[in-house]
Short mmCIF file of N, CA and C in Angstrom, two decimals:
data_model
loop_
_atom_site.label_atom_id
_atom_site.label_comp_id
_atom_site.label_asym_id
_atom_site.label_seq_id
_atom_site.Cartn_x
_atom_site.Cartn_y
_atom_site.Cartn_z
N UNK O 6 89.74 94.37 112.84
CA UNK O 6 90.42 94.26 111.59
C UNK O 6 91.63 95.20 111.62
N UNK O 7 92.78 94.81 111.78
CA UNK O 7 93.98 95.65 111.79
C UNK O 7 94.79 95.53 110.54
N UNK O 8 94.21 95.03 109.53
CA UNK O 8 94.89 94.81 108.30
C UNK O 8 94.33 95.89 107.32
N UNK O 9 95.19 96.37 106.40
CA UNK O 9 94.79 97.35 105.35
C UNK O 9 94.42 96.61 104.09
N UNK O 10 93.25 96.94 103.59
CA UNK O 10 92.77 96.39 102.34
C UNK O 10 92.53 97.51 101.28
N UNK O 11 92.62 97.13 100.07
CA UNK O 11 92.16 97.97 98.99
C UNK O 11 91.12 97.24 98.28
N UNK O 12 90.21 98.03 97.58
CA UNK O 12 89.21 97.43 96.61
C UNK O 12 89.44 98.17 95.33
N UNK O 13 89.72 97.46 94.27
CA UNK O 13 89.87 98.06 92.93
C UNK O 13 88.64 97.69 92.10
N UNK O 14 87.90 98.75 91.76
CA UNK O 14 86.72 98.59 90.86
C UNK O 14 87.22 98.53 89.48
N UNK O 15 87.12 97.40 88.82
CA UNK O 15 87.49 97.24 87.49
C UNK O 15 86.27 97.70 86.54
N UNK O 16 86.46 98.78 85.81
CA UNK O 16 85.42 99.28 84.97
C UNK O 16 85.91 99.53 83.55
N UNK O 17 85.08 99.69 82.63
CA UNK O 17 85.44 99.96 81.19
C UNK O 17 86.16 101.26 81.09
N UNK O 18 85.83 102.20 81.91
CA UNK O 18 86.47 103.56 81.93
C UNK O 18 87.85 103.59 82.51
N UNK O 19 88.18 102.52 83.26
CA UNK O 19 89.47 102.41 83.99
C UNK O 19 89.19 101.90 85.39
N UNK O 20 90.32 101.80 86.17
CA UNK O 20 90.16 101.26 87.49
C UNK O 20 90.24 102.36 88.55
N UNK O 21 89.35 102.15 89.47
CA UNK O 21 89.32 103.07 90.63
C UNK O 21 89.67 102.25 91.91
N UNK O 22 90.70 102.65 92.65
CA UNK O 22 91.10 101.91 93.78
C UNK O 22 90.72 102.69 95.07
N UNK O 23 90.19 101.98 96.09
CA UNK O 23 89.85 102.56 97.37
C UNK O 23 90.64 101.97 98.43
N UNK O 24 91.08 102.79 99.43
CA UNK O 24 91.61 102.16 100.64
C UNK O 24 90.40 101.93 101.56
N UNK O 25 90.22 100.71 102.03
CA UNK O 25 89.09 100.44 102.89
C UNK O 25 89.47 100.66 104.30
N UNK O 26 88.55 101.23 105.14
CA UNK O 26 88.89 101.57 106.49
C UNK O 26 88.76 100.44 107.43
N UNK O 27 89.84 100.28 108.24
CA UNK O 27 89.79 99.29 109.32
C UNK O 27 88.96 99.84 110.53
N UNK O 28 88.71 101.08 110.52
CA UNK O 28 87.89 101.67 111.59
C UNK O 28 86.36 101.36 111.54
N UNK O 29 85.92 100.70 110.42
CA UNK O 29 84.56 100.32 110.24
C UNK O 29 84.54 98.79 109.98
N UNK O 30 84.87 98.02 110.97
CA UNK O 30 85.06 96.56 110.74
C UNK O 30 83.73 95.84 110.23
N UNK O 31 82.61 96.30 110.64
CA UNK O 31 81.37 95.62 110.17
C UNK O 31 81.16 95.88 108.72
N UNK O 32 81.05 97.08 108.33
CA UNK O 32 80.78 97.50 106.97
C UNK O 32 81.96 96.99 106.04
N UNK O 33 83.15 97.29 106.44
CA UNK O 33 84.31 96.88 105.62
C UNK O 33 84.40 95.38 105.50
N UNK O 34 84.25 94.71 106.49
CA UNK O 34 84.27 93.22 106.44
C UNK O 34 83.22 92.55 105.56
N UNK O 35 82.01 93.12 105.71
CA UNK O 35 80.91 92.69 104.87
C UNK O 35 81.04 93.03 103.41
N UNK O 36 81.59 94.30 103.16
CA UNK O 36 81.87 94.66 101.80
C UNK O 36 82.78 93.77 101.16
N UNK O 37 83.98 93.45 101.83
CA UNK O 37 84.93 92.56 101.32
C UNK O 37 84.42 91.20 101.02
N UNK O 38 83.65 90.67 101.93
CA UNK O 38 83.05 89.32 101.72
C UNK O 38 82.12 89.26 100.57
N UNK O 39 81.34 90.26 100.34
CA UNK O 39 80.38 90.35 99.27
C UNK O 39 81.12 90.62 97.92
N UNK O 40 82.21 91.43 97.95
CA UNK O 40 82.95 91.67 96.72
C UNK O 40 83.69 90.39 96.32
N UNK O 41 84.24 89.67 97.28
CA UNK O 41 84.98 88.42 97.01
C UNK O 41 84.02 87.32 96.53
N UNK O 42 82.83 87.40 96.96
CA UNK O 42 81.88 86.43 96.50
C UNK O 42 81.22 86.77 95.11
N UNK O 43 81.61 88.00 94.62
CA UNK O 43 81.15 88.41 93.21
C UNK O 43 79.84 89.11 93.30
N UNK O 44 79.29 89.48 94.40
CA UNK O 44 77.94 90.07 94.45
C UNK O 44 77.79 91.39 93.72
N UNK O 45 78.90 92.14 93.55
CA UNK O 45 78.88 93.40 92.82
C UNK O 45 79.27 93.19 91.38
N UNK O 46 79.75 92.10 90.98
CA UNK O 46 80.13 91.94 89.61
C UNK O 46 79.01 92.19 88.63
N UNK O 47 79.34 92.97 87.61
CA UNK O 47 78.29 93.33 86.61
C UNK O 47 77.21 94.29 87.10
N UNK O 48 77.29 94.90 88.28
CA UNK O 48 76.29 95.75 88.78
C UNK O 48 76.54 97.13 88.22
N UNK O 49 75.50 97.90 88.06
CA UNK O 49 75.57 99.19 87.45
C UNK O 49 75.28 100.33 88.37
N UNK O 50 75.90 101.47 88.16
CA UNK O 50 75.55 102.71 88.92
C UNK O 50 74.15 103.11 88.42
N UNK O 51 73.27 103.17 89.34
CA UNK O 51 71.86 103.48 88.97
C UNK O 51 71.36 104.85 89.46
N UNK O 52 72.19 105.58 90.21
CA UNK O 52 71.88 106.86 90.72
C UNK O 52 73.14 107.75 90.60
N UNK O 53 73.00 108.75 89.70
CA UNK O 53 74.18 109.65 89.51
C UNK O 53 73.57 111.12 89.67
N UNK O 54 74.14 111.79 90.63
CA UNK O 54 73.76 113.25 90.90
C UNK O 54 75.02 114.06 90.84
N UNK O 55 75.28 114.73 89.82
CA UNK O 55 76.50 115.58 89.72
C UNK O 55 76.69 116.54 90.96
N UNK O 56 77.88 116.58 91.43
CA UNK O 56 78.18 117.37 92.62
C UNK O 56 77.78 116.87 93.92
N UNK O 57 77.15 115.64 93.86
CA UNK O 57 76.64 114.99 95.16
C UNK O 57 77.28 113.58 95.19
N UNK O 58 76.79 112.66 94.38
CA UNK O 58 77.31 111.27 94.58
C UNK O 58 76.87 110.48 93.35
N UNK O 59 77.55 109.27 93.27
CA UNK O 59 77.17 108.26 92.27
C UNK O 59 77.01 106.98 93.15
N UNK O 60 75.87 106.25 92.93
CA UNK O 60 75.51 105.17 93.68
C UNK O 60 75.28 103.85 92.94
N UNK O 61 75.74 102.79 93.47
CA UNK O 61 75.49 101.50 92.88
C UNK O 61 74.70 100.64 93.83
N UNK O 62 73.62 100.01 93.29
CA UNK O 62 72.75 99.18 94.09
C UNK O 62 72.60 97.84 93.35
N UNK O 63 72.98 96.76 94.01
CA UNK O 63 72.94 95.38 93.34
C UNK O 63 71.50 95.12 92.93
N UNK O 64 71.34 94.85 91.60
CA UNK O 64 70.08 94.46 91.09
C UNK O 64 70.28 93.48 89.89
N UNK O 65 69.21 92.79 89.47
CA UNK O 65 69.39 91.98 88.31
C UNK O 65 68.94 92.85 87.11
N UNK O 66 69.02 92.32 85.88
CA UNK O 66 68.70 93.07 84.65
C UNK O 66 67.29 93.68 84.76
N UNK O 67 66.34 93.04 85.42
CA UNK O 67 65.01 93.55 85.46
C UNK O 67 64.84 94.63 86.57
N UNK O 68 65.90 94.94 87.30
CA UNK O 68 65.82 95.94 88.32
C UNK O 68 65.50 95.35 89.70
N UNK O 69 65.35 94.09 89.75
CA UNK O 69 64.96 93.46 91.05
C UNK O 69 66.19 92.96 91.81
N UNK O 70 65.94 92.63 93.01
CA UNK O 70 67.06 91.99 93.79
C UNK O 70 67.38 90.62 93.14
N UNK O 71 68.64 90.27 93.04
CA UNK O 71 69.03 88.98 92.43
C UNK O 71 68.63 87.78 93.37
N UNK O 72 67.54 87.08 92.93
CA UNK O 72 67.02 85.97 93.75
C UNK O 72 66.75 86.33 95.20
N UNK O 73 66.42 87.55 95.50
CA UNK O 73 66.18 87.97 96.88
C UNK O 73 67.47 87.96 97.72
N UNK O 74 68.61 87.84 97.04
CA UNK O 74 69.88 87.65 97.78
C UNK O 74 70.59 89.03 97.73
N UNK O 75 70.05 89.89 98.60
CA UNK O 75 70.69 91.30 98.67
C UNK O 75 71.94 91.25 99.47
N UNK O 76 73.05 91.77 99.10
CA UNK O 76 74.29 91.71 99.85
C UNK O 76 74.33 92.70 101.00
N UNK O 77 73.64 92.39 102.08
CA UNK O 77 73.56 93.29 103.23
C UNK O 77 74.98 93.70 103.72
N UNK O 78 75.07 95.00 103.96
CA UNK O 78 76.41 95.47 104.56
C UNK O 78 76.21 95.63 106.07
N UNK O 79 75.06 95.87 106.56
CA UNK O 79 74.75 96.19 107.94
C UNK O 79 75.58 97.47 108.37
N UNK O 80 74.87 98.50 108.63
CA UNK O 80 75.59 99.74 108.92
C UNK O 80 75.99 99.69 110.43
N UNK O 81 76.82 100.69 110.79
CA UNK O 81 77.38 100.80 112.09
C UNK O 81 76.87 102.05 112.73
N UNK O 82 75.57 102.06 113.06
CA UNK O 82 75.01 103.26 113.64
C UNK O 82 75.08 103.31 115.14
N UNK O 83 75.43 102.17 115.72
CA UNK O 83 75.65 102.18 117.18
C UNK O 83 76.97 102.84 117.50
N UNK O 84 76.88 103.76 118.48
CA UNK O 84 78.10 104.53 118.84
C UNK O 84 79.06 103.59 119.66
N UNK O 85 80.38 103.71 119.61
CA UNK O 85 80.87 104.62 118.51
C UNK O 85 80.83 103.93 117.17
N UNK O 86 80.45 104.70 116.15
CA UNK O 86 80.24 104.14 114.83
C UNK O 86 81.57 103.69 114.30
N UNK O 87 82.69 104.39 114.53
CA UNK O 87 83.94 103.99 114.13
C UNK O 87 84.85 104.10 115.36
N UNK O 88 85.93 103.37 115.32
CA UNK O 88 86.89 103.38 116.46
C UNK O 88 87.33 104.76 116.71
N UNK O 89 87.59 105.52 115.69
CA UNK O 89 88.00 106.88 115.86
C UNK O 89 86.84 107.92 115.79
N UNK O 90 85.62 107.44 115.61
CA UNK O 90 84.46 108.24 115.59
C UNK O 90 84.62 109.51 114.62
N UNK O 91 85.24 109.19 113.45
CA UNK O 91 85.44 110.32 112.48
C UNK O 91 84.76 110.03 111.10
N UNK O 92 83.49 109.81 111.22
CA UNK O 92 82.69 109.53 110.02
C UNK O 92 82.61 110.80 109.29
N UNK O 93 83.19 110.81 108.05
CA UNK O 93 83.30 112.14 107.34
C UNK O 93 83.06 111.91 105.88
N UNK O 94 82.13 112.52 105.28
CA UNK O 94 81.80 112.37 103.88
C UNK O 94 82.55 113.56 103.11
N UNK O 95 83.36 113.21 102.23
CA UNK O 95 84.09 114.24 101.45
C UNK O 95 84.34 113.62 100.05
N UNK O 96 84.92 114.44 99.14
CA UNK O 96 85.20 114.02 97.79
C UNK O 96 85.93 112.80 97.74
N UNK O 97 85.43 111.76 97.05
CA UNK O 97 86.14 110.48 96.89
C UNK O 97 85.90 109.47 97.93
N UNK O 98 85.07 109.77 98.89
CA UNK O 98 84.72 108.80 99.95
C UNK O 98 83.71 107.80 99.57
N UNK O 99 83.91 106.63 100.00
CA UNK O 99 83.03 105.43 99.76
C UNK O 99 82.19 105.29 100.99
N UNK O 100 80.82 105.23 100.78
CA UNK O 100 79.81 105.16 101.93
C UNK O 100 78.72 104.19 101.68
N UNK O 101 78.19 103.65 102.73
CA UNK O 101 77.06 102.71 102.60
C UNK O 101 75.80 103.55 102.49
N UNK O 102 74.99 103.17 101.46
CA UNK O 102 73.65 103.81 101.32
C UNK O 102 72.71 103.05 102.25
N UNK O 103 71.72 103.88 102.70
CA UNK O 103 70.64 103.22 103.54
C UNK O 103 69.41 104.06 103.35
N UNK O 104 68.34 103.70 104.07
CA UNK O 104 67.04 104.32 103.90
C UNK O 104 66.94 105.50 104.87
N UNK O 105 67.92 105.74 105.73
CA UNK O 105 67.86 106.78 106.74
C UNK O 105 67.52 106.17 108.07
N UNK O 106 67.12 104.94 108.16
CA UNK O 106 66.78 104.34 109.46
C UNK O 106 67.93 103.35 109.82
N UNK O 107 68.19 103.15 111.16
CA UNK O 107 69.23 102.28 111.55
C UNK O 107 69.11 100.84 110.92
N UNK O 108 70.25 100.33 110.61
CA UNK O 108 70.40 98.93 110.11
C UNK O 108 69.69 98.67 108.84
N UNK O 109 69.65 99.63 107.90
CA UNK O 109 69.01 99.47 106.59
C UNK O 109 70.07 99.56 105.48
N UNK O 110 71.34 99.48 105.75
CA UNK O 110 72.36 99.54 104.72
C UNK O 110 72.23 98.12 103.95
N UNK O 111 71.61 98.17 102.81
CA UNK O 111 71.26 96.85 102.13
C UNK O 111 72.26 96.39 101.10
N UNK O 112 73.46 97.04 101.04
CA UNK O 112 74.46 96.56 100.06
C UNK O 112 74.80 97.64 99.01
N UNK O 113 73.88 98.62 98.87
CA UNK O 113 74.14 99.70 97.96
C UNK O 113 75.16 100.59 98.61
N UNK O 114 76.02 101.15 97.76
CA UNK O 114 77.03 102.13 98.27
C UNK O 114 77.21 103.31 97.32
N UNK O 115 77.78 104.37 97.74
CA UNK O 115 77.96 105.46 96.92
C UNK O 115 79.32 106.10 97.08
N UNK O 116 79.79 106.84 96.06
CA UNK O 116 81.05 107.57 96.10
C UNK O 116 80.64 109.01 96.11
N UNK O 117 81.19 109.74 97.11
CA UNK O 117 80.90 111.21 97.30
C UNK O 117 81.60 112.05 96.19
N UNK O 118 80.92 113.03 95.71
CA UNK O 118 81.47 113.90 94.73
C UNK O 118 81.66 115.34 95.41
N UNK O 119 81.56 115.51 96.64
CA UNK O 119 81.80 116.77 97.27
C UNK O 119 81.81 116.69 98.76
N UNK O 120 82.21 117.68 99.46
CA UNK O 120 82.07 117.72 100.87
C UNK O 120 80.83 118.59 101.20
N UNK O 121 80.71 119.68 100.52
CA UNK O 121 79.65 120.59 100.77
C UNK O 121 78.25 119.95 100.52
N UNK O 122 78.20 119.15 99.52
CA UNK O 122 76.94 118.52 99.21
C UNK O 122 76.60 117.18 100.02
N UNK O 123 77.62 116.71 100.76
CA UNK O 123 77.40 115.47 101.46
C UNK O 123 77.55 115.51 102.99
N UNK O 124 77.91 116.66 103.52
CA UNK O 124 78.24 116.72 104.96
C UNK O 124 77.06 116.31 105.85
N UNK O 125 75.79 116.49 105.29
CA UNK O 125 74.57 116.18 106.08
C UNK O 125 74.46 114.65 106.22
N UNK O 126 75.25 113.85 105.47
CA UNK O 126 75.21 112.41 105.52
C UNK O 126 76.02 111.87 106.67
N UNK O 127 76.90 112.64 107.29
CA UNK O 127 77.77 112.19 108.40
C UNK O 127 77.06 111.50 109.47
N UNK O 128 75.96 111.89 109.99
CA UNK O 128 75.36 111.20 111.14
C UNK O 128 74.69 109.93 110.75
N UNK O 129 74.35 109.70 109.50
CA UNK O 129 73.49 108.52 109.25
C UNK O 129 74.02 107.45 108.23
N UNK O 130 75.17 107.76 107.57
CA UNK O 130 75.66 106.88 106.61
C UNK O 130 77.12 106.55 106.95
N UNK O 131 77.44 105.30 107.03
CA UNK O 131 78.88 104.89 107.48
C UNK O 131 79.77 104.94 106.25
N UNK O 132 80.86 105.72 106.35
CA UNK O 132 81.95 105.82 105.41
C UNK O 132 82.82 104.61 105.70
N UNK O 133 83.28 103.94 104.58
CA UNK O 133 84.21 102.76 104.82
C UNK O 133 85.31 102.70 103.87
N UNK O 134 85.70 103.85 103.12
CA UNK O 134 86.83 103.81 102.27
C UNK O 134 86.89 105.17 101.51
N UNK O 135 88.12 105.30 100.88
CA UNK O 135 88.27 106.48 100.03
C UNK O 135 89.25 106.19 98.83
N UNK O 136 89.02 106.94 97.79
CA UNK O 136 89.83 106.77 96.58
C UNK O 136 91.31 107.01 96.86
N UNK O 137 92.17 106.11 96.38
CA UNK O 137 93.62 106.37 96.42
C UNK O 137 94.24 106.38 95.06
N UNK O 138 93.47 105.83 94.06
CA UNK O 138 93.94 105.85 92.69
C UNK O 138 92.73 105.87 91.76
N UNK O 139 92.81 106.72 90.68
CA UNK O 139 91.67 106.81 89.79
C UNK O 139 90.62 107.86 90.10
N UNK O 140 91.06 108.87 91.01
CA UNK O 140 90.21 109.92 91.38
C UNK O 140 89.57 110.63 90.21
N UNK O 141 90.34 110.81 89.11
CA UNK O 141 89.85 111.52 87.95
C UNK O 141 88.65 110.77 87.28
N UNK O 142 88.42 109.60 87.61
CA UNK O 142 87.39 108.77 86.94
C UNK O 142 86.01 108.93 87.64
N UNK O 143 86.05 109.35 88.95
CA UNK O 143 84.75 109.25 89.72
C UNK O 143 83.67 110.16 89.05
N UNK O 144 84.11 111.37 88.60
CA UNK O 144 83.06 112.30 88.11
C UNK O 144 82.75 111.90 86.65
N UNK O 145 83.38 110.93 85.99
CA UNK O 145 83.14 110.52 84.74
C UNK O 145 82.04 109.35 84.70
N UNK O 146 81.75 108.82 85.94
CA UNK O 146 80.81 107.70 86.05
C UNK O 146 79.44 108.25 85.68
N UNK O 147 78.77 107.50 84.77
CA UNK O 147 77.48 107.88 84.28
C UNK O 147 76.50 106.79 84.65
N UNK O 148 75.16 107.09 84.71
CA UNK O 148 74.17 106.11 85.00
C UNK O 148 74.27 105.02 84.00
N UNK O 149 74.30 103.78 84.49
CA UNK O 149 74.40 102.61 83.64
C UNK O 149 75.80 102.01 83.55
N UNK O 150 76.84 102.82 83.99
CA UNK O 150 78.19 102.34 83.99
C UNK O 150 78.33 101.16 84.94
N UNK O 151 79.04 100.19 84.51
CA UNK O 151 79.17 98.87 85.25
C UNK O 151 80.42 98.61 85.92
N UNK O 152 80.39 98.11 87.04
CA UNK O 152 81.59 97.58 87.77
C UNK O 152 81.70 96.14 87.29
N UNK O 153 82.65 95.87 86.53
CA UNK O 153 82.89 94.52 85.97
C UNK O 153 83.19 93.54 87.11
N UNK O 154 84.11 93.91 87.95
CA UNK O 154 84.42 93.13 89.18
C UNK O 154 85.16 94.01 90.15
N UNK O 155 85.32 93.59 91.35
CA UNK O 155 86.03 94.30 92.42
C UNK O 155 87.10 93.32 92.92
N UNK O 156 88.35 93.79 92.88
CA UNK O 156 89.48 93.02 93.32
C UNK O 156 89.87 93.55 94.72
N UNK O 157 89.82 92.68 95.70
CA UNK O 157 90.24 93.01 97.01
C UNK O 157 91.76 92.59 97.22
N UNK O 158 92.56 93.48 97.72
CA UNK O 158 93.95 93.21 97.91
C UNK O 158 94.36 93.70 99.36
N UNK O 159 95.34 92.90 99.86
CA UNK O 159 95.93 93.20 101.14
C UNK O 159 97.15 94.20 100.87
N UNK O 160 97.24 95.23 101.59
CA UNK O 160 98.35 96.15 101.32
C UNK O 160 99.49 96.01 102.33
#
């Protein structure tokens, strides 16, 4: 993937735009496909840890997977994980959540709220974007805040 994409999270609090990494073609490509299919529309942030991260995991209103159709991202744990092998969690970075085992990135993702609190995630979670607009909003995200939709754009 040699094309640059952005993903704009349309939220009631405002828009947050991420530059998606072409260095992570599997995660980025799957995230784009799922976002364009509307898999994240109406999903809520269900895990908020100040100074660490905010996480969104696709679920239905009852907290279950929607019709068993979880939007797998498939992580890139095989080396090299990224073309530049520079997987780095820092403030404003978008990363795939997983269980800690290879190939368990199930579609949930998180936004990092620090470097000091997230550096231990570098070996096991694939980063696939970072905030380029709306940075002031990421720390305002509260549990239950909803992503109305995600707009994917070519830059």
